[in-house]
Amino acid sequence: MVIVTLQRDKCIGCNYCVEAAPEQFQMSKKDGKSVLLKSTEKKGFFTIKSHDDSIFENCEKAQKACPVKIITTKKI
C-alpha cells in the first residue's frame, strides 16, 4: 500500500509535483495550489491510500522535487 500526504495550505504553487506525478497531482485554477487527486482531508492534510504500488515512484519524485517539503510518500 502507498500513502501520499499533501499539506496543501503551505503549497507555493511551483508545479513540480504535477510534473513528477500528473496522475496524482494537479494545480487548482482557483488558488494556484497543488491538489492531491482523490484525497481525503483531515486537519489540513490531504491523504490518499492506494493499493497500486506503481504510483510510488512518481509520488516519491514529487516529494523530492517539492521545495517546501509538504509531500510525504510511504510504502507499507
C-alpha atoms as a printed R data frame, in Angstrom:
   type eleno elety resid chain resno      x      y       z
1  ATOM     1    CA   MET     A     1  0.000  0.000   0.000
2  ATOM     2    CA   VAL     A     2  1.171  3.521  -0.822
3  ATOM     3    CA   ILE     A     3  0.244  6.505   1.368
4  ATOM     4    CA   VAL     A     4  0.719 10.021  -0.011
5  ATOM     5    CA   THR     A     5  0.070 13.148   2.048
6  ATOM     6    CA   LEU     A     6 -0.011 16.806   0.988
7  ATOM     7    CA   GLN     A     7 -0.001 19.761   3.389
8  ATOM     8    CA   ARG     A     8 -1.859 21.979   0.949
9  ATOM     9    CA   ASP     A     9 -2.008 25.236   2.930
10 ATOM    10    CA   LYS     A    10  1.810 25.526   2.726
11 ATOM    11    CA   CYS     A    11  1.904 24.993  -1.061
12 ATOM    12    CA   ILE     A    12  3.679 27.741  -3.044
13 ATOM    13    CA   GLY     A    13  2.316 26.639  -6.440
14 ATOM    14    CA   CYS     A    14  5.622 25.695  -8.074
15 ATOM    15    CA   ASN     A    15  4.013 22.863 -10.123
16 ATOM    16    CA   TYR     A    16  6.907 20.389  -9.596
17 ATOM    17    CA   CYS     A    17  4.585 17.755  -8.117
18 ATOM    18    CA   VAL     A    18  2.353 17.871 -11.187
19 ATOM    19    CA   GLU     A    19  5.355 17.449 -13.471
20 ATOM    20    CA   ALA     A    20  6.580 14.439 -11.467
21 ATOM    21    CA   ALA     A    21  3.223 12.737 -10.832
22 ATOM    22    CA   PRO     A    22  0.456 14.144 -13.067
23 ATOM    23    CA   GLU     A    23 -1.829 11.186 -12.284
24 ATOM    24    CA   GLN     A    24 -1.909 12.155  -8.590
25 ATOM    25    CA   PHE     A    25 -1.473 15.952  -8.580
26 ATOM    26    CA   GLN     A    26 -2.913 18.916 -10.433
27 ATOM    27    CA   MET     A    27 -2.881 22.655  -9.893
28 ATOM    28    CA   SER     A    28 -6.052 24.397  -8.716
29 ATOM    29    CA   LYS     A    29 -7.420 27.038 -11.058
30 ATOM    30    CA   LYS     A    30 -8.935 28.827  -8.027
31 ATOM    31    CA   ASP     A    31 -5.848 29.468  -5.914
32 ATOM    32    CA   GLY     A    32 -2.890 28.084  -7.898
33 ATOM    33    CA   LYS     A    33 -2.025 25.490  -5.254
34 ATOM    34    CA   SER     A    34 -1.499 21.781  -5.687
35 ATOM    35    CA   VAL     A    35 -4.403 19.357  -5.362
36 ATOM    36    CA   LEU     A    36 -3.855 15.708  -4.421
37 ATOM    37    CA   LEU     A    37 -6.445 13.925  -6.537
38 ATOM    38    CA   LYS     A    38 -8.952 11.568  -4.871
39 ATOM    39    CA   SER     A    39 -7.676 12.551  -1.415
40 ATOM    40    CA   THR     A    40 -9.437 12.979   1.892
41 ATOM    41    CA   GLU     A    41 -8.747 15.981   4.115
42 ATOM    42    CA   LYS     A    42 -8.119 15.935   7.851
43 ATOM    43    CA   LYS     A    43 -6.776 18.963   9.741
44 ATOM    44    CA   GLY     A    44 -5.172 20.467   6.641
45 ATOM    45    CA   PHE     A    45 -3.544 17.233   5.468
46 ATOM    46    CA   PHE     A    46 -4.798 15.668   2.234
47 ATOM    47    CA   THR     A    47 -4.128 11.933   2.014
48 ATOM    48    CA   ILE     A    48 -4.589  9.082  -0.436
49 ATOM    49    CA   LYS     A    49 -4.108  5.419   0.354
50 ATOM    50    CA   SER     A    50 -3.624  3.271  -2.717
51 ATOM    51    CA   HIS     A    51 -3.055 -0.424  -3.257
52 ATOM    52    CA   ASP     A    52 -1.478  0.476  -6.604
53 ATOM    53    CA   ASP     A    53  2.258  0.337  -5.868
54 ATOM    54    CA   SER     A    54  3.033  1.719  -9.334
55 ATOM    55    CA   ILE     A    55  2.267  5.277  -8.141
56 ATOM    56    CA   PHE     A    56  5.032  5.166  -5.510
57 ATOM    57    CA   GLU     A    57  7.962  6.085  -7.751
58 ATOM    58    CA   ASN     A    58  6.362  9.198  -9.275
59 ATOM    59    CA   CYS     A    59  4.964 10.358  -5.933
60 ATOM    60    CA   GLU     A    60  8.395  9.947  -4.381
61 ATOM    61    CA   LYS     A    61  9.830 12.092  -7.204
62 ATOM    62    CA   ALA     A    62  7.193 14.724  -6.405
63 ATOM    63    CA   GLN     A    63  8.173 14.582  -2.731
64 ATOM    64    CA   LYS     A    64 11.861 15.099  -3.552
65 ATOM    65    CA   ALA     A    65 11.116 17.905  -6.033
66 ATOM    66    CA   CYS     A    66  8.918 19.901  -3.631
67 ATOM    67    CA   PRO     A    67 10.937 22.928  -2.448
68 ATOM    68    CA   VAL     A    68  8.786 23.446   0.670
69 ATOM    69    CA   LYS     A    69  8.760 19.735   1.671
70 ATOM    70    CA   ILE     A    70  4.989 19.388   2.117
71 ATOM    71    CA   ILE     A    71  4.594 15.984   0.408
72 ATOM    72    CA   THR     A    72  5.241 12.677   2.122
73 ATOM    73    CA   THR     A    73  5.196  9.302   0.416
74 ATOM    74    CA   LYS     A    74  5.310  5.961   2.234
75 ATOM    75    CA   LYS     A    75  5.073  2.370   1.121
76 ATOM    76    CA   ILE     A    76  3.796 -0.051   3.768
